[in-house]
Coordinates of C-alpha atoms in Angstrom, one line a residue:
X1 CA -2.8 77.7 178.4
X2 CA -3.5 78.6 174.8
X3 CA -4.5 82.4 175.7
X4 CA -1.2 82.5 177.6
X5 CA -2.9 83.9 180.9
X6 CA -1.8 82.0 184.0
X7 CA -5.1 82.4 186.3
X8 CA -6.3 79.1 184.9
X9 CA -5.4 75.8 183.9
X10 CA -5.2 73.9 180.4
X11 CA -8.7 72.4 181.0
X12 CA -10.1 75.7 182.6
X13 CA -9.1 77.5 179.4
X14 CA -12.2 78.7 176.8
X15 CA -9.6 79.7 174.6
X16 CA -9.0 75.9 174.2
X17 CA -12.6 74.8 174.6
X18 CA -13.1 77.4 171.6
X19 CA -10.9 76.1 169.3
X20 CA -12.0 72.8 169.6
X21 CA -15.7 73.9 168.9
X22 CA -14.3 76.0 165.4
X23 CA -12.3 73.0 164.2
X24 CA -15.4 70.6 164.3
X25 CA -17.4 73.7 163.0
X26 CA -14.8 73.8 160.4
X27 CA -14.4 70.4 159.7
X28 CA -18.6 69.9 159.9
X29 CA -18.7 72.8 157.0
X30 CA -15.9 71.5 155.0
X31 CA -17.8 68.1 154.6
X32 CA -20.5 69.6 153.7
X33 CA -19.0 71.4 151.1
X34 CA -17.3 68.5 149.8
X35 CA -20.0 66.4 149.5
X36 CA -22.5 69.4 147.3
X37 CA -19.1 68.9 145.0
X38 CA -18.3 72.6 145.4
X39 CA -15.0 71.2 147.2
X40 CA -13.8 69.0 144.3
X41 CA -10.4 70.5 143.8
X42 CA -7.1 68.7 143.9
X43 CA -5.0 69.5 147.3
X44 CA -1.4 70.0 146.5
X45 CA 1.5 69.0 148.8
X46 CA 2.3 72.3 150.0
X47 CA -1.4 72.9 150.8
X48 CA -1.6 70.1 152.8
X49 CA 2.1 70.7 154.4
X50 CA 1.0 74.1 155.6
X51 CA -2.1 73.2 156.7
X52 CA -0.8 70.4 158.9
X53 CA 1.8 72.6 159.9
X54 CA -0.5 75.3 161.0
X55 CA -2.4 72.3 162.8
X56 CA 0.8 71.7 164.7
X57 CA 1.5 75.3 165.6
X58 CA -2.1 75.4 167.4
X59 CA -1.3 72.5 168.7
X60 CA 2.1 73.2 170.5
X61 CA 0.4 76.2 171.6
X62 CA -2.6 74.6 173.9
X63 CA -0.3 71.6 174.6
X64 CA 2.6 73.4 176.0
X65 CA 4.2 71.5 178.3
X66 CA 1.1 69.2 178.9
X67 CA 0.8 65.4 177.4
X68 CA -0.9 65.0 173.9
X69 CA -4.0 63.2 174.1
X70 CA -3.6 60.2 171.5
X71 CA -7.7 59.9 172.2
X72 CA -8.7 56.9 170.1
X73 CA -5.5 55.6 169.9
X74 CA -4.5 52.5 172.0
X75 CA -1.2 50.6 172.2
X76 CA -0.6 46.9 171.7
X77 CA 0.2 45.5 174.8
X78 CA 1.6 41.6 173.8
X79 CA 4.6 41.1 172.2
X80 CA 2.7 38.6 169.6
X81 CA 0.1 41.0 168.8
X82 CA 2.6 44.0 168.1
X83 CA 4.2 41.2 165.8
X84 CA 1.2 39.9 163.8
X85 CA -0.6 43.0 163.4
X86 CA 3.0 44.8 162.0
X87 CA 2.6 41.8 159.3
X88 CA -0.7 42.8 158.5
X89 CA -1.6 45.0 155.5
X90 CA -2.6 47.0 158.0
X91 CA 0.3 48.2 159.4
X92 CA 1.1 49.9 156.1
X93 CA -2.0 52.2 156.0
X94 CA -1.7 55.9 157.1
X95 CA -4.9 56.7 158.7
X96 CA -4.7 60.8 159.1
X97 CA -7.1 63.0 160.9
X98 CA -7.1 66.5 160.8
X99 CA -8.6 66.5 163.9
X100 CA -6.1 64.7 165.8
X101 CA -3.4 66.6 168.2
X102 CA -0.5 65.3 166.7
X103 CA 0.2 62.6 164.1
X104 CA 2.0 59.6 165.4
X105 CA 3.4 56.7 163.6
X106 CA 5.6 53.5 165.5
X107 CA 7.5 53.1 162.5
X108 CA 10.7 55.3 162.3
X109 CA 11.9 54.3 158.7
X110 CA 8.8 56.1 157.5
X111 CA 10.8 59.3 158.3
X112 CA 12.1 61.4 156.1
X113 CA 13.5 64.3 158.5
X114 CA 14.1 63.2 162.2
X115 CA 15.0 64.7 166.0
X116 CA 14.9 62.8 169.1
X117 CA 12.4 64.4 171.1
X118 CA 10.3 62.9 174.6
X119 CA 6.8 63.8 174.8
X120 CA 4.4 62.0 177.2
X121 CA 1.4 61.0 175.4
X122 CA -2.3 60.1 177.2
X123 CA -3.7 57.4 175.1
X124 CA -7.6 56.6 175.3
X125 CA -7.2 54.4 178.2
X126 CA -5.2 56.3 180.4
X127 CA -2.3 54.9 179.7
X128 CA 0.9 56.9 179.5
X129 CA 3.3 56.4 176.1
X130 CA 6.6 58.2 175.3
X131 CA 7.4 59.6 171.9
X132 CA 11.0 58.4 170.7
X133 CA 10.7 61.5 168.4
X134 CA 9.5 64.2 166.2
X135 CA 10.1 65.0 162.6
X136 CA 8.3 64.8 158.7
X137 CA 6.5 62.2 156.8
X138 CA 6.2 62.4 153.0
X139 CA 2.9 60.4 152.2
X140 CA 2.4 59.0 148.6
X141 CA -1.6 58.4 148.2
X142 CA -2.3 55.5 146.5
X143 CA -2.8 55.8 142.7
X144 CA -6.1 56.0 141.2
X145 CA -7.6 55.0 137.5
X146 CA -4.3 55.6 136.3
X147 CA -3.6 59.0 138.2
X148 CA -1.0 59.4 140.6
X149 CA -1.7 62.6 143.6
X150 CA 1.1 64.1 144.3
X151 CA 2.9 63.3 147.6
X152 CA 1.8 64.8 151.0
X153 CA 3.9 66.1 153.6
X154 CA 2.8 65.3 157.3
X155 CA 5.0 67.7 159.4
X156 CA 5.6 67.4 163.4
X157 CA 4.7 64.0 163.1
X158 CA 5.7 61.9 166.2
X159 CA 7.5 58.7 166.4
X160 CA 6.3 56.4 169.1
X161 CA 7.5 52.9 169.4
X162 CA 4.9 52.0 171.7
X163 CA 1.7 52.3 169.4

């Protein structure tokens, strides 16, 4: 469990309960401060890097050895979908939330540091996927009126071939 005590289980745990409440607390108050445009500072890579790696180091901690929980996520199940939609313009947009458990990509040429590593991961319908591996992602934002961000770092991010 996160708090480490073994009385209870993973979903018994208020230690994880809580930290899901702050993070949407955190998240909730962040918006708002974005949007009164008190938040209207540039993010730099290794902000972002260590706040997605601090994301991962809560959330190695409540997962231990349980699956991640892909929650919205869903896998393609036909060969020809998998194949269209990997055509798609779609398939080259990098939709992060800082909400999510883990980051998870299919596409292993997107890595830029790489381990094998077998995780089972829940997705929204129940169904079970395998990570093929774990490692970083450098993410270049798109450029805009003329300005290009600097590049993001998405670290722990995990590969899985069935997404």
């Amino acid at each position: 469990t996160l708090c480490s005590r073994s009385d209870h289980s993973e979903d018994q745990c208020f230690a994880t309960r809580d930290a899901s409440t702050k993070a949407k607390a955190k998240a909730a108050q962040r918006t708002q401060y974005q949007r009164s445009g008190k938040g209207k500072r540039k993010e730099t890579a290794s902000e972002a890097s260590k706040d997605a790696k601090d994301a991962s180091d809560t959330t190695q901690k409540s997962a231990g050895a349980a699956t991640v929980s892909a929650g919205c996520a869903s896998a393609l199940l036909s060969t020809s979908d998998r194949a269209s939609w990997l055509s798609s313009p779609a398939a080259t947009n990098w939709n992060t939330d800082t909400g999510a458990s883990a980051h998870m990509t299919p596409h292993r040429h997107w890595f830029h540091s790489y381990s094998p590593h077998v995780i089972p991961i829940r997705l929204a319908n129940s169904h079970i996927v395998y990570s093929a591996g774990l490692g970083s992602v450098v993410f270049q934002p798109a450029e805009r009126e003329g300005v290009v961000p600097p590049a993001v770092v998405l670290h722990d991010v995990l590969h899985v071939p069935a997404l």
